[in-house]
Short mmCIF file of C-alpha atoms in Angstrom, two decimals:
data_model
loop_
_atom_site.label_atom_id
_atom_site.label_comp_id
_atom_site.label_asym_id
_atom_site.label_seq_id
_atom_site.Cartn_x
_atom_site.Cartn_y
_atom_site.Cartn_z
CA MET A 1 93.77 98.63 162.56
CA LYS A 2 90.52 96.18 162.17
CA ALA A 3 91.02 93.78 159.62
CA PHE A 4 88.48 94.89 156.80
CA SER A 5 90.49 98.62 157.11
CA VAL A 6 93.79 96.37 156.60
CA GLY A 7 91.98 94.91 153.57
CA LEU A 8 91.08 98.15 152.20
CA LEU A 9 94.35 99.71 152.62
CA GLY A 10 95.69 96.82 151.36
CA GLU A 11 93.97 96.83 148.38
CA ARG A 12 95.38 100.64 147.54
CA ARG A 13 98.34 99.48 147.64
CA ALA A 14 98.29 96.88 145.35
CA GLU A 15 95.79 98.76 143.14
CA LEU A 16 99.01 101.59 142.71
CA TYR A 17 101.49 98.86 142.41
CA LEU A 18 99.73 97.36 139.77
CA ARG A 19 99.32 100.27 137.75
CA LEU A 20 102.87 101.48 138.87
CA HIS A 21 103.64 97.62 136.83
CA GLY A 22 101.70 98.77 133.68
CA LEU A 23 98.39 97.20 134.37
CA ARG A 24 94.99 99.34 133.85
CA ILE A 25 93.00 98.88 136.73
CA LEU A 26 88.98 97.87 135.38
CA LYS A 27 86.87 97.30 138.40
CA ARG A 28 87.61 97.45 142.78
CA ARG A 29 85.84 95.57 144.41
CA TYR A 30 83.13 93.79 142.35
CA ARG A 31 80.77 91.58 144.34
CA VAL A 32 77.84 89.17 143.06
CA ARG A 33 75.99 87.37 145.94
CA HIS A 34 78.30 84.55 146.18
CA GLY A 35 81.83 85.81 145.54
CA GLU A 36 83.79 89.18 145.60
CA ILE A 37 86.98 89.79 143.65
CA ASP A 38 89.02 92.70 144.70
CA LEU A 39 90.85 94.59 141.73
CA ILE A 40 90.09 93.40 138.03
CA ALA A 41 92.18 94.73 135.53
CA ARG A 42 93.87 94.94 132.19
CA GLU A 43 97.33 93.78 130.95
CA GLY A 44 97.58 93.42 127.48
CA ASP A 45 94.48 91.08 125.85
CA ALA A 46 94.66 89.64 129.59
CA THR A 47 91.86 90.35 131.91
CA VAL A 48 93.18 89.97 135.46
CA PHE A 49 91.37 88.99 138.43
CA VAL A 50 93.34 89.89 141.62
CA GLU A 51 93.23 88.87 145.00
CA VAL A 52 94.44 91.60 147.64
CA LYS A 53 95.73 89.68 151.20
CA ALA A 54 97.22 92.16 153.58
CA ARG A 55 99.05 90.38 155.98
CA PRO A 56 100.97 93.20 157.57
CA ARG A 57 102.94 91.50 159.94
CA GLY A 58 103.03 88.40 158.46
CA GLU A 59 105.60 86.24 156.90
CA ALA A 60 105.92 85.68 152.58
CA GLY A 61 103.67 82.84 151.66
CA GLU A 62 100.93 83.35 154.11
CA GLY A 63 98.64 86.06 152.22
CA LEU A 64 99.33 83.15 149.15
CA ARG A 65 98.09 80.25 151.61
CA ALA A 66 95.32 82.12 152.56
CA VAL A 67 93.44 81.68 149.12
CA ASP A 68 92.50 78.50 150.26
CA ALA A 69 90.15 75.95 147.99
CA ARG A 70 86.94 77.48 148.66
CA LYS A 71 88.04 81.43 148.12
CA ARG A 72 89.65 79.69 144.83
CA GLN A 73 85.91 78.95 144.34
CA ARG A 74 84.04 82.02 144.90
CA LEU A 75 86.18 83.95 143.10
CA ARG A 76 86.17 81.30 139.86
CA TYR A 77 82.35 82.13 140.25
CA ALA A 78 82.66 85.78 140.38
CA ALA A 79 84.60 86.05 137.31
CA GLN A 80 81.69 83.70 135.60
CA TRP A 81 79.29 86.30 136.24
CA TYR A 82 82.20 89.25 135.21
CA LEU A 83 83.09 87.53 132.00
CA SER A 84 78.99 86.85 131.76
CA GLN A 85 79.04 90.55 130.72
CA HIS A 86 82.68 91.13 129.78
CA PRO A 87 84.12 88.28 127.07
CA ALA A 88 87.97 88.38 127.23
CA LYS A 89 90.10 85.44 125.46
CA THR A 90 92.86 85.19 127.99
CA VAL A 91 91.96 85.20 131.88
CA ARG A 92 94.13 84.85 134.69
CA PHE A 93 94.13 85.10 138.27
CA ASP A 94 96.99 86.57 140.53
CA VAL A 95 97.54 86.94 144.39
CA VAL A 96 98.71 90.32 145.37
CA GLU A 97 100.47 89.69 148.52
CA ILE A 98 101.97 92.15 151.12
CA THR A 99 103.64 91.49 154.44
CA LYS A 100 105.97 92.85 156.55
CA ALA A 101 108.71 92.01 153.23
CA GLY A 102 106.83 94.27 151.04
CA ILE A 103 104.27 94.12 148.52
CA ARG A 104 104.16 90.12 146.12
CA HIS A 105 102.85 89.96 143.03
CA ILE A 106 102.05 86.22 142.03
CA LYS A 107 100.92 85.70 138.50
CA ASN A 108 99.15 82.77 137.21
CA ALA A 109 98.49 82.24 141.39
CA PHE A 110 95.38 79.34 140.38
#
């Protein structure tokens, strides 16, 4: 399966998982010129920016390690654009990692 297809399937699985755990999805695949956020959600009064890393054959931790400093910077940049139009009191950056071990939701990942 191509990486793009794996990513889209992973995002759908992550969205379902987050919904089942009480988060409300606000946006999917939010894009700006120099960044993209896979999912934007709401949990209580927090706006949650979610990066999804699907590694179906990978070990636990591989997805989280893939969110390096460059990726975090691009996520922050896109989040700033979103927040300029949708102000929030509380902001959080999460990672949802999908590996052969299952789905792991890392809150406040960075």
